[in-house]
Coordinates of C-alpha atoms and ligand atoms in Angstrom, one line a residue:
M245 CA -29.0 115.8 114.4
R246 CA -25.8 113.8 113.5
S247 CA -25.7 111.8 110.3
I248 CA -23.8 108.5 110.7
T249 CA -23.3 106.6 107.5
A250 CA -21.1 103.9 106.0
H251 CA -19.9 103.4 102.4
R252 CA -17.3 101.5 100.5
G253 CA -14.3 103.6 99.3
D254 CA -10.8 104.9 99.7
L255 CA -10.5 107.3 102.7
T256 CA -7.9 109.4 100.9
H257 CA -10.5 110.4 98.3
E258 CA -13.2 111.4 100.9
R259 CA -14.3 115.0 100.7
V260 CA -14.9 115.9 104.3
D261 CA -13.3 118.4 106.7
A262 CA -11.2 115.7 108.4
I263 CA -10.3 112.1 107.9
V264 CA -9.0 109.8 110.7
N265 CA -5.8 107.9 110.2
A266 CA -5.3 104.5 111.8
A267 CA -1.7 105.3 112.8
N268 CA 0.8 103.7 115.2
S269 CA 2.3 105.4 118.2
S270 CA 5.4 106.5 116.3
L271 CA 3.3 108.7 114.0
L272 CA 6.0 108.1 111.4
G273 CA 3.8 106.2 108.9
G274 CA 3.3 102.6 108.1
G275 CA 1.2 100.4 105.8
G276 CA -2.6 100.1 105.4
V277 CA -4.6 103.3 105.6
D278 CA -1.7 105.0 107.3
G279 CA 0.5 104.4 104.3
A280 CA -2.2 105.4 101.9
I281 CA -2.8 108.7 103.7
H282 CA 0.9 109.6 103.8
R283 CA 1.3 108.8 100.1
A284 CA -1.7 110.9 99.2
A285 CA -0.9 113.8 101.6
G286 CA 2.7 114.0 100.4
P287 CA 5.9 114.4 102.4
R288 CA 4.7 117.4 104.4
L289 CA 2.5 115.2 106.4
L290 CA 5.5 113.2 107.7
A291 CA 7.3 116.4 108.4
A292 CA 4.3 117.6 110.5
C293 CA 4.3 114.3 112.4
R294 CA 8.0 114.6 113.0
E295 CA 7.4 118.1 114.4
L296 CA 4.9 116.7 116.8
R297 CA 7.4 114.0 117.9
A298 CA 10.0 116.8 118.4
T299 CA 7.7 118.9 120.5
T300 CA 4.4 117.9 122.1
L301 CA 4.6 114.2 121.6
P302 CA 8.2 113.2 122.3
D303 CA 7.2 109.6 123.3
G304 CA 4.7 109.2 120.5
L305 CA 0.9 109.1 120.5
P306 CA -0.6 106.8 123.2
V307 CA -3.0 104.0 122.2
G308 CA -6.5 105.4 122.3
D309 CA -5.5 109.1 121.9
A310 CA -5.8 111.4 118.9
V311 CA -3.9 114.4 117.5
A312 CA -4.6 116.5 114.3
T313 CA -2.3 117.8 111.6
E314 CA -3.1 119.6 108.4
A315 CA -3.9 117.3 105.4
F316 CA -1.6 118.9 102.8
D317 CA -2.2 117.3 99.4
L318 CA -5.3 115.4 100.5
P319 CA -8.8 116.7 99.5
C320 CA -9.7 117.3 103.2
R321 CA -8.5 120.0 105.6
W322 CA -7.2 117.9 108.5
V323 CA -5.9 114.4 109.4
V324 CA -6.8 113.2 112.9
H325 CA -4.3 110.6 113.8
T326 CA -5.4 107.9 116.3
V327 CA -3.7 104.8 117.5
G328 CA -5.9 101.7 117.8
P329 CA -5.3 98.8 120.1
N330 CA -3.1 96.1 118.6
R331 CA -4.7 92.7 119.3
H332 CA -1.4 91.0 118.4
A333 CA 0.3 93.0 121.2
G334 CA -2.3 91.9 123.8
Q335 CA -4.3 95.1 123.6
T336 CA -7.7 93.6 123.8
D337 CA -9.5 96.1 126.0
P338 CA -12.5 97.5 124.1
A339 CA -12.2 100.8 126.0
L340 CA -9.0 101.5 124.1
L341 CA -10.9 101.3 120.8
V342 CA -13.8 103.3 122.2
S343 CA -11.3 106.0 123.1
C344 CA -10.0 106.2 119.5
F345 CA -13.4 107.2 118.2
T346 CA -14.2 109.4 121.2
R347 CA -10.9 111.3 121.2
S348 CA -11.0 111.7 117.4
L349 CA -14.5 113.2 117.6
E350 CA -13.3 115.6 120.4
V351 CA -10.3 116.7 118.4
A352 CA -12.4 117.2 115.2
A353 CA -14.9 119.2 117.2
G354 CA -12.0 121.3 118.6
L355 CA -10.9 122.1 115.0
G356 CA -14.4 123.2 114.1
A357 CA -14.8 120.2 111.6
A358 CA -18.4 119.6 110.6
S359 CA -17.7 116.4 108.7
L360 CA -15.4 113.5 109.7
A361 CA -14.6 110.2 108.0
F362 CA -13.2 107.1 109.9
P363 CA -11.7 103.9 108.6
A364 CA -12.3 100.7 110.5
V365 CA -9.5 101.4 113.1
S366 CA -7.7 98.3 114.3
A367 CA -9.5 96.0 111.9
G368 CA -6.5 95.5 109.7
V369 CA -2.9 94.9 110.8
Y370 CA -4.0 95.3 114.4
G371 CA -6.1 92.2 114.1
W372 CA -9.5 93.2 115.6
D373 CA -12.6 91.6 114.2
V374 CA -14.3 94.1 111.9
R375 CA -17.7 93.2 113.4
E376 CA -16.5 94.1 116.9
V377 CA -14.9 97.3 115.5
A378 CA -18.2 98.2 113.8
R379 CA -20.2 97.7 117.0
I380 CA -17.7 99.8 119.1
A381 CA -17.3 102.5 116.5
V382 CA -21.1 103.1 115.9
A383 CA -21.9 103.1 119.6
A384 CA -19.0 105.5 120.4
V385 CA -20.0 107.9 117.6
S386 CA -23.7 107.7 118.5
A387 CA -23.0 108.4 122.2
N388 CA -20.5 111.3 121.8
P389 CA -21.9 114.9 121.7
A390 CA -18.8 116.4 119.9
P391 CA -20.7 119.6 119.0
G392 CA -20.7 120.7 115.4
V393 CA -19.5 117.3 114.0
D394 CA -22.8 116.6 112.3
D395 CA -21.7 114.3 109.4
V396 CA -19.7 111.2 110.5
R397 CA -18.9 108.6 107.8
F398 CA -17.3 105.2 108.0
V399 CA -15.3 104.6 104.8
L400 CA -14.7 100.9 104.3
F401 CA -12.2 99.4 102.1
S402 CA -13.8 95.9 101.7
A403 CA -17.2 94.5 101.2
D404 CA -17.0 92.6 104.4
A405 CA -16.1 95.7 106.4
L406 CA -19.0 97.6 104.8
A407 CA -21.4 94.7 105.5
A408 CA -20.3 94.7 109.2
F409 CA -21.0 98.5 109.6
E410 CA -24.3 98.4 107.6
E411 CA -25.5 95.6 109.9
V412 CA -24.8 97.6 113.0
L413 CA -26.3 100.8 111.5
R414 CA -29.5 98.9 110.6
G415 CA -29.7 98.2 114.3
Ligands
APR264 N1 -9.2 103.7 102.8 C1 -10.1 103.2 103.8 N2 -9.8 102.1 104.5 C2 -8.6 101.5 104.3 C3 -7.6 102.0 103.3 C4 -8.0 103.1 102.6 N3 -7.2 103.6 101.6 N4 -6.6 101.1 103.4 C5 -6.8 100.2 104.3 N5 -8.0 100.4 104.9 C6 -8.7 99.6 105.9 C7 -8.3 98.2 106.1 O1 -8.8 97.3 105.1 C8 -8.9 98.0 107.5 O2 -10.2 97.6 107.4 O3 -8.5 100.3 107.1 C9 -8.8 99.3 108.2 C10 -7.7 99.5 109.2 O4 -6.5 98.7 108.8 P1 -5.0 99.2 108.9 O5 -4.8 100.3 108.0 O6 -4.1 98.0 108.8 O7 -5.0 99.8 110.4 P2 -4.9 99.1 111.8 O8 -5.5 97.7 111.8 O9 -5.4 100.1 112.8 O10 -3.3 98.9 112.0 C11 -2.6 100.0 112.2 O11 -1.0 99.3 110.6 O12 -0.6 100.5 108.7 C12 -0.1 100.3 110.0 O13 1.1 102.2 110.6 C13 -0.1 101.5 110.8 O14 1.1 100.4 112.5 C14 -0.2 100.8 112.2 C15 -1.1 99.7 112.0

C-alpha cells in the first residue's frame, strides 16, 4: 500500500531515496527548486547533466519526461529531473503535467527507489496554479502502480502550496 503525504519543507533536506527536480529542458540548472538542488548537490550534478546532454539527450529533456542522475552532495541517492509545462509558453495541457509525475514514478521504480519526494512541479516560475498542480499530482501518483515506490511525499515550500495539497489529500 503506497503512502502519499504532504509536508512543508525544503526538498534538498528530504531524506528519501530520490527527489524530483522541477528542471527545464536544458538540464543545465536555473532558479527555484532547480537552483536549490544544484547548489546543494554541488558541481558534480551539473557535470552529470552536461554528460546527459552530450550523450543520450543532445536536444535536452522534453516537457513531461524524466531522467535520473546521482544526487552527489544531497542526502538522497538520486535526483529525478523532470520538465514541467510552462504556462507562460502556452503549455497548458494538463496531460503534460500528469506525464511529469507518471514518468518520474516510472524512473524511480526503475532505479529501485522505495521513497520519492516531489516539489509542486510547474507551480512556480512556470506559472501553474498550485491547486491545479495538487489535483493533478495526487491523482497521477494515486493512479500509477510504479512497483516498489511505496513512500511518495510532496514537499512544499509555502503554506499555500501545503494547504492546496492537504486539501486534495483529504479528498
Ligand atoms: N524545496 C521545495 N520546493 C521548492 C524549493 C525547495 N527548496 N524551492 C522552490 N520550491 C517550490 C516553489 O515554491 C514552487 O511551489 O517548487 C515549486 C516549483 O517552482 P519552480 O522551482 O519555480 O519550478 P517550476 O515552476 O516547475 O519552473 C521551472 O524554473 O527554476 C527554474 O530551471 C527551472 O526553468 C525551470 C523553471
